[in-house]
Backbone as a ProteinNet text record, in pm:
[ID]
protein_1_A
[PRIMARY]
MTTQIVLIFIFVGLHLLLIHLQAKKISFQYFTASSSSYILVMEMMESRSWSAAQSYCRTYHTDLTSIRSKEEKSNITLTLNGSGVQYVWIGLYRDPWAFWSDNTTSTFTNWEPAEPNNLNLVEYCASFHLLSGKWSDGMCSSRVRFFCFTVGWGRGGRIINIIRAFLF
[TERTIARY]
-12945.2	-12937.6	-12963.6	-13065.1	-13097.6	-12982.3	-12919.3	-12805.6	-12691.2	-12667.6	-12560	-12588.5	-12713.1	-12750.5	-12731.2	-12774.2	-12756.8	-12608.9	-12526.9	-12382.7	-12320.7	-12365.9	-12315.5	-12351.3	-12476.1	-12516.7	-12435.1	-12411.3	-12330.1	-12188.8	-12128.7	-11993.4	-11986.7	-12081.5	-12083.3	-12103.7	-12194.4	-12218.7	-12095.8	-12026.4	-11904	-11794.7	-11786.8	-11687.1	-11715.1	-11841.8	-11877.7	-11852.3	-11879.8	-11851.4	-11702.4	-11620	-11474.4	-11428.9	-11480	-11443.1	-11483	-11604.8	-11653.4	-11567.4	-11536.4	-11458.3	-11315.7	-11256.1	-11120.6	-11117.2	-11220.2	-11226.4	-11237.6	-11309.2	-11326	-11217.1	-11124.8	-11017.6	-11072.4	-11175.1	-11233.6	-11187.2	-11139.1	-11095.9	-11213	-11211.1	-11313.2	-11255.1	-11325.3	-11282.2	-11405.3	-11398.9	-11507	-11458.8	-11540.4	-11505.3	-11631.6	-11618	-11729.6	-11698.5	-11798.4	-11783.8	-11907.3	-11887.3	-11998.3	-12094.2	-12220.7	-12319.6	-12340.5	-12257.2	-12272.8	-12167.6	-12206.8	-12113.3	-12110.9	-11996	-11979.2	-11911.3	-11952.7	-11876.1	-11859.3	-11737	-11708.5	-11649.5	-11710.8	-11661.2	-11623.2	-11500.4	-11452.2	-11414.5	-11454.8	-11418	-11391.9	-11278.2	-11245.6	-11320.7	-11399.9	-11476.3	-11472.9	-11564.8	-11569.5	-11634.2	-11608.7	-11670.1	-11808.1	-11893	-12028	-12066.3	-12166.3	-12221.4	-12291	-12321.1	-12385	-12518.2	-12601.8	-12733.5	-12722.2	-12624.9	-12604.3	-12553.8	-12468.2	-12419.6	-12535.8	-12619.5	-12735.4	-12829.1	-12855.6	-12942.2	-12884.7	-12753.1	-12687.9	-12705.6	-12679.1	-12691.9	-12834.8	-12930.4	-13070.1	-13119.1	-13063.2	-13098.7	-13063.9	-12955.5	-12912.1	-12961.2	-13073.7	-13137.9	-13048.1	-12973	-12884.4	-12897.8	-12810.4	-12808.3	-12664.8	-12638.9	-12506.2	-12477.4	-12350.9	-12314.7	-12341.4	-12373	-12388.5	-12275.8	-12218.7	-12112.6	-12169.2	-12201.6	-12274.1	-12188.9	-12058.9	-11974.1	-11827.4	-11741.9	-11597.2	-11548.9	-11607.9	-11568.3	-11597.3	-11715.2	-11746.9	-11652.5	-11624.3	-11530.9	-11394	-11345.8	-11214.2	-11210.3	-11316.5	-11320.2	-11320	-11392.9	-11392.8	-11255.3	-11193.3	-11059.2	-10959.1	-10961.6	-10869.5	-10893.1	-11019	-11052.2	-10997.8	-11005.9	-10962.4	-10815.7	-10748.5	-10607.4	-10527.3	-10450.3	-10368.1	-10440.9	-10569	-10646.1	-10619.1	-10555.9	-10533.3	-10651.1	-10759.8	-10877.9	-10856.3	-10884.8	-10866.7	-10994.9	-11107.4	-11233.9	-11348	-11458.6	-11576.6	-11702	-11805.9	-11935.1	-11988.4	-12050.3	-12125.4	-12269.7	-12358.8	-12501	-12554.6	-12468.8	-12514.5	-12536.1	-12649	-12678.9	-12736.3	-12730.2	-12772.4	-12923.9	-12981.7	-13126.2	-13164.5	-13106.5	-12980.7	-12868.1	-12816.4	-12714.1	-12766.3	-12894.8	-12955.4	-12989.6	-12988.4	-13033.6	-12936.6	-12930.7	-12855.9	-12945.8	-12885.7	-12957.7	-13065.6	-13045.6	-13144.9	-13253.7	-13260.4	-13360.4	-13344.7	-13229.9	-13204.7	-13142.6	-13159.7	-13108.7	-12958.3	-12889	-12744.4	-12716.2	-12656.2	-12621	-12470.2	-12392.4	-12246.3	-12200.8	-12109.9	-12052	-11900.6	-11832.3	-11686	-11635	-11677	-11644.9	-11500.3	-11443.6	-11315.8	-11335.4	-11226.8	-11240.1	-11300.5	-11390.5	-11458.7	-11555.4	-11589.1	-11688.8	-11808.4	-11925.3	-11960.9	-11971.2	-11924.7	-11923.6	-12013.3	-12066.9	-12153.3	-12091.2	-11964.8	-11890.1	-11967.7	-11980	-12052.9	-12198.6	-12250.2	-12390.3	-12427.2	-12331.4	-12358.3	-12313.6	-12272.8	-12221.4	-12325.1	-12393.6	-12503.5	-12483.2	-12371.9	-12348.2	-12216.6	-12211.5	-12093.9	-12004.1	-11873.7	-11775.3	-11687.1	-11629.7	-11543.9	-11401.1	-11311.3	-11170.8	-11091.9	-11028	-10963.1	-10837.2	-10762.7	-10639.4	-10667.1	-10766	-10797.3	-10904	-10983.7	-11095.4	-11210.9	-11206.2	-11307.3	-11397.9	-11506.2	-11603	-11592.8	-11635.4	-11651.1	-11770.1	-11826	-11935.5	-11877.9	-11949.3	-11902.2	-12018.6	-11985.6	-12087.4	-12138.4	-12267.7	-12327.7	-12302.9	-12275.3	-12250.8	-12107.7	-12019.1	-11880.9	-11881.2	-11790.9	-11781.9	-11681.3	-11732.4	-11654	-11684.7	-11591.7	-11616.5	-11708	-11766.6	-11864.8	-11881.8	-11949.8	-11984.8	-12135.4	-12178.5	-12319.3	-12332.7	-12449.4	-12474.5	-12623.1	-12657.9	-12797.5	-12806.3	-12916.8	-12931.7	-13030.8	-12996.8	-13087.4	-13083	-13169.8	-13172.5	-13155.3	-13065.5	-13040	-13065.5	-13043	-13066.2	-12979.3	-12856.7	-12763.7	-12782.5	-12878.3	-12896.8	-12884.6	-12844.1	-12833	-12717.2	-12743.4	-12638.9	-12631	-12512.3	-12490.7	-12440.6	-12517.6	-12474.9	-12442.9	-12317.5	-12280.7	-12264.7	-12370.5	-12371.7	-12273	-12279.8	-12187.5	-12141.7	-12016.7	-11961.9	-11861.2	-11910.2	-11824	-11763.9	-11643.6	-11578.2	-11584.5	-11657.6	-11672.8	-11606.1
-1588.9	-1733.2	-1789.4	-1734.9	-1781.6	-1755	-1639	-1605.5	-1703.2	-1741.8	-1837	-1973.1	-2016.3	-2145.6	-2141.5	-2033.1	-2018.7	-2021.5	-1949.5	-1947.4	-2085.3	-2160.3	-2296.8	-2383.1	-2373.9	-2451.2	-2412.6	-2283.8	-2238.5	-2294.3	-2285.6	-2336.8	-2487	-2562.6	-2708.1	-2739.6	-2666.7	-2688.8	-2662.5	-2551.9	-2521.2	-2623.6	-2669.7	-2771.5	-2902	-2944	-3065.4	-3048.6	-2929.9	-2902.1	-2914	-2858.7	-2869	-3014.3	-3093.6	-3235.5	-3304.7	-3278.3	-3339.6	-3299	-3171.1	-3122.4	-3174.3	-3181.8	-3234.6	-3382.1	-3456.3	-3598.6	-3618.9	-3529.2	-3541	-3468	-3404.1	-3326.6	-3218.5	-3149.9	-3038.1	-2910.7	-2815.3	-2690.1	-2593	-2505.5	-2403.3	-2280.3	-2170.7	-2046.8	-1970.4	-1911.6	-1830.4	-1686.3	-1593.9	-1453.5	-1370.4	-1250.2	-1157.8	-1033.2	-983.7	-861.7	-776.5	-657.3	-567.3	-641.5	-648.5	-718.6	-861.1	-907.6	-1041.5	-1135.8	-1260.3	-1364.3	-1471.1	-1530.9	-1628	-1752.9	-1866.7	-1989.3	-2046.5	-2054	-2110.9	-2249.1	-2348.7	-2485.2	-2524.4	-2569.2	-2600.7	-2747.2	-2807.2	-2944.1	-2951.3	-3000.6	-3007.6	-3124	-3094.4	-3194.7	-3155.3	-3208.9	-3178.4	-3043	-2987.8	-2862.3	-2891.7	-2789.7	-2805.9	-2683.9	-2702	-2588.2	-2495.5	-2372.7	-2277.1	-2330.7	-2383.4	-2431.9	-2555.5	-2644	-2760.9	-2717.4	-2615.5	-2561.4	-2500.8	-2424.6	-2364.6	-2472.8	-2575.3	-2685.3	-2755.6	-2778.7	-2843.2	-2758	-2629.3	-2539.8	-2539.2	-2531	-2524.9	-2657.6	-2767.4	-2897.9	-2904.2	-2839.3	-2837.7	-2712	-2654.6	-2539.1	-2416.1	-2399.6	-2284.8	-2230.3	-2142.3	-2088.4	-2050.8	-2016.1	-1967.6	-1837.8	-1813.2	-1696.9	-1565.4	-1465.5	-1328.3	-1246.3	-1156.5	-1068.3	-927.5	-876.4	-750.7	-630.6	-652.7	-540.4	-574.2	-472	-494.3	-581.9	-564.5	-642.7	-791.9	-824.4	-964.5	-1020.6	-941.1	-983.8	-1012.9	-923.9	-941.7	-1064.9	-1088.3	-1204.9	-1335.4	-1340.4	-1460.6	-1481	-1373	-1381.6	-1433.1	-1377.7	-1422.2	-1567.6	-1608	-1745.3	-1844.1	-1809.8	-1901	-1886.4	-1786.8	-1765.3	-1891.9	-1937.6	-2056.6	-2187.2	-2181.5	-2304	-2364.7	-2287.8	-2335.7	-2309.7	-2258.3	-2227.1	-2092	-2084.8	-1958.5	-1877.5	-1944.6	-1873.2	-1965.3	-1904.3	-1978.8	-1913.1	-1995.9	-1939.8	-1860.5	-1746.6	-1673	-1666.2	-1622.1	-1627.8	-1520	-1444.6	-1337.6	-1392.3	-1353.2	-1398.6	-1282.3	-1295.9	-1186.3	-1183.2	-1078.9	-1059.3	-923.2	-817.1	-785.5	-757.9	-857.7	-849.7	-770.6	-778.6	-699.5	-781.6	-914.3	-997.5	-1110.2	-1144.7	-1261.8	-1384.4	-1499.5	-1625.7	-1637.4	-1572	-1577.1	-1470.2	-1408.1	-1308.2	-1173.1	-1147.3	-1015	-927.1	-797	-702.2	-684.7	-678.8	-657.1	-507.5	-455.1	-313.1	-292.9	-390.1	-384.9	-462.8	-405.4	-478	-461.9	-555.9	-552.9	-625.9	-579.5	-645.5	-621.5	-720.4	-703.7	-594.6	-526.7	-430.6	-499.3	-432.2	-481.4	-595.6	-619.4	-720.2	-649.1	-705.1	-825.4	-794.4	-887.9	-863.4	-958	-1061.1	-1158.8	-1205.1	-1247.4	-1291.9	-1397.8	-1380.1	-1470.8	-1490.3	-1396.6	-1397.9	-1523.7	-1579.6	-1702.3	-1693.6	-1576.4	-1564.7	-1495.9	-1576.7	-1526.9	-1547.5	-1607.7	-1637.7	-1575.8	-1531.7	-1460.3	-1551.1	-1528.9	-1598.3	-1494.2	-1534.7	-1449.9	-1499.5	-1412.7	-1448.3	-1410.3	-1509.5	-1487	-1402.3	-1412.9	-1335.2	-1186.3	-1150	-1008.4	-958.2	-1049.4	-1009.1	-951.7	-970.5	-913.3	-1023.2	-981.4	-1073.5	-1071.2	-1181	-1184.1	-1272.3	-1250.9	-1337.5	-1456.2	-1566.4	-1686.8	-1771.7	-1874.8	-1969	-2049	-2047.5	-2114.6	-2265.3	-2321.7	-2466.2	-2504.4	-2405.3	-2434.3	-2493.4	-2588.9	-2653.5	-2577	-2517.1	-2429.7	-2466.2	-2439	-2457.9	-2346.6	-2362.2	-2263.8	-2264.5	-2160.1	-2146.7	-2155.2	-2220.6	-2219.9	-2143.4	-2083.6	-2016.7	-2014.1	-1979.2	-1957.5	-1828.4	-1759.2	-1629.2	-1639.8	-1578.8	-1566.7	-1424.4	-1391.9	-1256.9	-1266.7	-1186.1	-1185.3	-1047.1	-1032.3	-903.6	-794.2	-828.5	-728.4	-695.5	-757.9	-733.2	-862.2	-851.8	-966.3	-1055.1	-1184.1	-1279.3	-1383.5	-1405.9	-1510.5	-1632.4	-1737.6	-1862.7	-1958.5	-1971.6	-2058.9	-2198.7	-2277	-2411.2	-2499.3	-2494.6	-2571.8	-2482.8	-2451.8	-2372.2	-2460.3	-2553	-2649.5	-2590.6	-2630.6	-2593.6	-2714.3	-2702.4	-2815.9	-2786.6
12530.5	12529.8	12389.4	12320.1	12185.7	12089.4	12101.4	12016.1	12037.1	12161.7	12191.8	12129.3	12134.6	12075.7	11924.5	11862.2	11717.4	11681.3	11757	11730.1	11747.5	11846.5	11866	11745.9	11697.6	11580.6	11457.3	11439.4	11325.9	11336.6	11454.9	11475.4	11448.5	11504	11483.6	11335.7	11269.8	11127.4	11043.1	11069	10994.3	11022.7	11147.6	11182.7	11107.2	11103.2	11029.5	10880	10827.4	10686.8	10659	10746.7	10730.7	10729.3	10821.2	10826.9	10697.9	10650.4	10526.5	10406.8	10396.2	10283	10286.6	10404.9	10415.6	10378.2	10415.5	10382.2	10232	10163.3	10019	9942.1	10013	9952.1	9859.1	9905.7	9833	9901.6	9824.1	9885	9890.1	9988.8	9995.9	10062.6	10048	10111.5	10156.1	10274	10327.6	10335.2	10294.1	10309.8	10320.6	10373.2	10388.1	10307.1	10236.9	10158.5	10182.8	10232.5	10267.7	10359.4	10319.3	10400.6	10352.3	10260.6	10205.4	10260.5	10278.5	10319.7	10212.2	10192.8	10085.9	10139.1	10089.6	10107.4	9967.6	9921.4	9790.4	9810.8	9750.3	9757.1	9615.8	9598.7	9464.5	9451.9	9344.5	9314.2	9164.2	9125.4	8983.4	8919.8	8819.6	8747	8599.1	8522.2	8380.2	8353.2	8237.4	8194.7	8137.1	8133	8078.9	7996.3	7909.8	7836.3	7936.2	7891.8	7981.7	8032.3	7942	7985	8073.2	8045.5	8131.6	8269	8271.5	8398.9	8477.4	8408.8	8474.5	8528	8448.2	8492	8614	8610.5	8724.2	8849.9	8837.9	8953.4	9006.4	8917.5	8960.1	9017.6	8972.9	9028.8	9176.4	9214.1	9353.4	9425.3	9377	9439	9442	9337.5	9323.3	9182.6	9146.2	9010.5	8977.2	8852.5	8815.1	8889.5	8919.7	9000.6	8929	9007.7	8960.6	9022.1	8944.8	8995.3	8993.8	9112.2	9122.4	9161.6	9183.3	9224.5	9199.6	9205.1	9194.2	9308.3	9425.1	9542	9521	9469.3	9441.2	9335.4	9232.4	9128	9187.4	9272	9334.4	9423.5	9499.7	9587.4	9508.7	9399.1	9315.5	9253.9	9205.9	9147.8	9250.5	9371.3	9476.8	9514.7	9518.9	9555.4	9453.3	9325.5	9219.9	9184	9240	9210.3	9241.1	9145	9163.2	9137.8	9099.8	9076.8	8939.6	8850.3	8714.6	8622	8676.3	8596.8	8529.7	8399.4	8327.5	8319.6	8299.2	8293.2	8332.6	8377.7	8422.2	8366.5	8345.8	8309.5	8428.1	8398.7	8499.6	8451.5	8536.5	8505.6	8414	8348.6	8260.3	8119.2	8058.7	7923.1	7842.9	7712.7	7624.7	7610.6	7661.9	7649.5	7702.6	7670.9	7602.2	7702.7	7766.1	7870.7	7990.7	8015	8121.9	8245.6	8233.9	8344.8	8375.2	8504.4	8548.4	8538.2	8546.4	8538.5	8646.1	8760.7	8868.9	8852.7	8733.7	8695.9	8765.4	8826.3	8881.9	8773.6	8787.8	8689.1	8705.2	8592.7	8592.7	8587.7	8695.2	8697.3	8689.1	8736.5	8730.5	8607.9	8529.5	8416.1	8419.3	8357.3	8356	8231.2	8114.8	7988.6	7945.8	7877.3	7808.2	7702.9	7660.5	7550.4	7427.2	7359.6	7239.2	7268.1	7393	7429.3	7493.4	7486.7	7412.2	7263.5	7181.8	7037.6	6958.5	7022.4	6955	6823.6	6830.9	6714.1	6636.8	6508.5	6419.1	6460.8	6537.5	6581.9	6660.1	6736.5	6812.6	6959.1	7006.2	7142.8	7232.5	7311.2	7393.4	7543.2	7584.6	7725.7	7770.9	7896.8	7947.6	8030.8	8014.2	8098.2	8166.5	8279.1	8360.7	8345.5	8296.7	8276.4	8401.3	8461	8589.4	8579.8	8470.8	8458.4	8447.2	8368.9	8349	8445.9	8500.1	8584.5	8504.9	8372.7	8283.1	8228.5	8164.3	8106.7	7954.6	7893.3	7747.8	7715.1	7596.2	7554.3	7478.8	7483.8	7417.4	7371.1	7294.8	7248.3	7367.8	7388.1	7503.3	7502	7385.8	7375.9	7413.8	7429.3	7470.4	7610.6	7633.3	7764.7	7850.8	7959.1	8045.6	8190.8	8279.9	8423	8471.7	8592	8636.6	8787.5	8839.1	8980.9	8997.4	9105.4	9145.2	9276.5	9298.6	9426.3	9454.6	9576.9	9613.2	9692.7	9681	9745.6	9859.9	9972.7	10086.2	10136.1	10226.6	10284.1	10434	10487.8	10631.6	10688.9	10818.2	10884.1	10825.4	10785.5	10735.4	10589.3	10521.6	10379.6	10301	10177.8	10088.5	10131.2	10145.6	10182	10071.8	10019.9	9920.3	9995.3	9994.4	10055.4	9942.4	9908.4	9798.3	9855.2	9842.7	9899.3	9824	9693.1	9611.1	9497.4	9494.4	9385.2	9314.8	9238	9172.5	9045.9	9015.6	8890.7	8800.2	8693	8601.5	8470.2
[MASK]
++++++++++++++++++++++++++++++++++++++++++++++++++++++++++++++++++++++++++++++++++++++++++++++++++++++++++++++++++++++++++++++++++++++++++++++++++++++++++++++++++++++++

């Protein structure tokens, strides 16, 4: 009985979310990867610097996205395919490229050839290039679009609940 009530609440919540997103003309996509579930909500807005993007994400109780596997990379690429977005800030920063913005350790990497190169000793923030699916370092002050997410833990393991994944 409790499981049925929870499922009803989830269904009603997703239905209300769909109505809200359709009214605002915001596109979103839901997918499951391994033990993780994702909801990506996209809204075209202005670009921001890496730190401004991080601040924005954290203000809404989220953080910049982390890409922890080829599967997560592929899902983000598929979600943004056709959006016109070329690259987005991700939560990886140089210190020494070992940690994500949410303070978790980076074990998966997918750098462009010859990256990270810290060109002119000013590239400390990572971006994800949608065409290649690879990462590169860039100037943190550059204005780029980005993803926000929040992490929770469920019975099946790590669950990514991306409450707002805005492209700025």
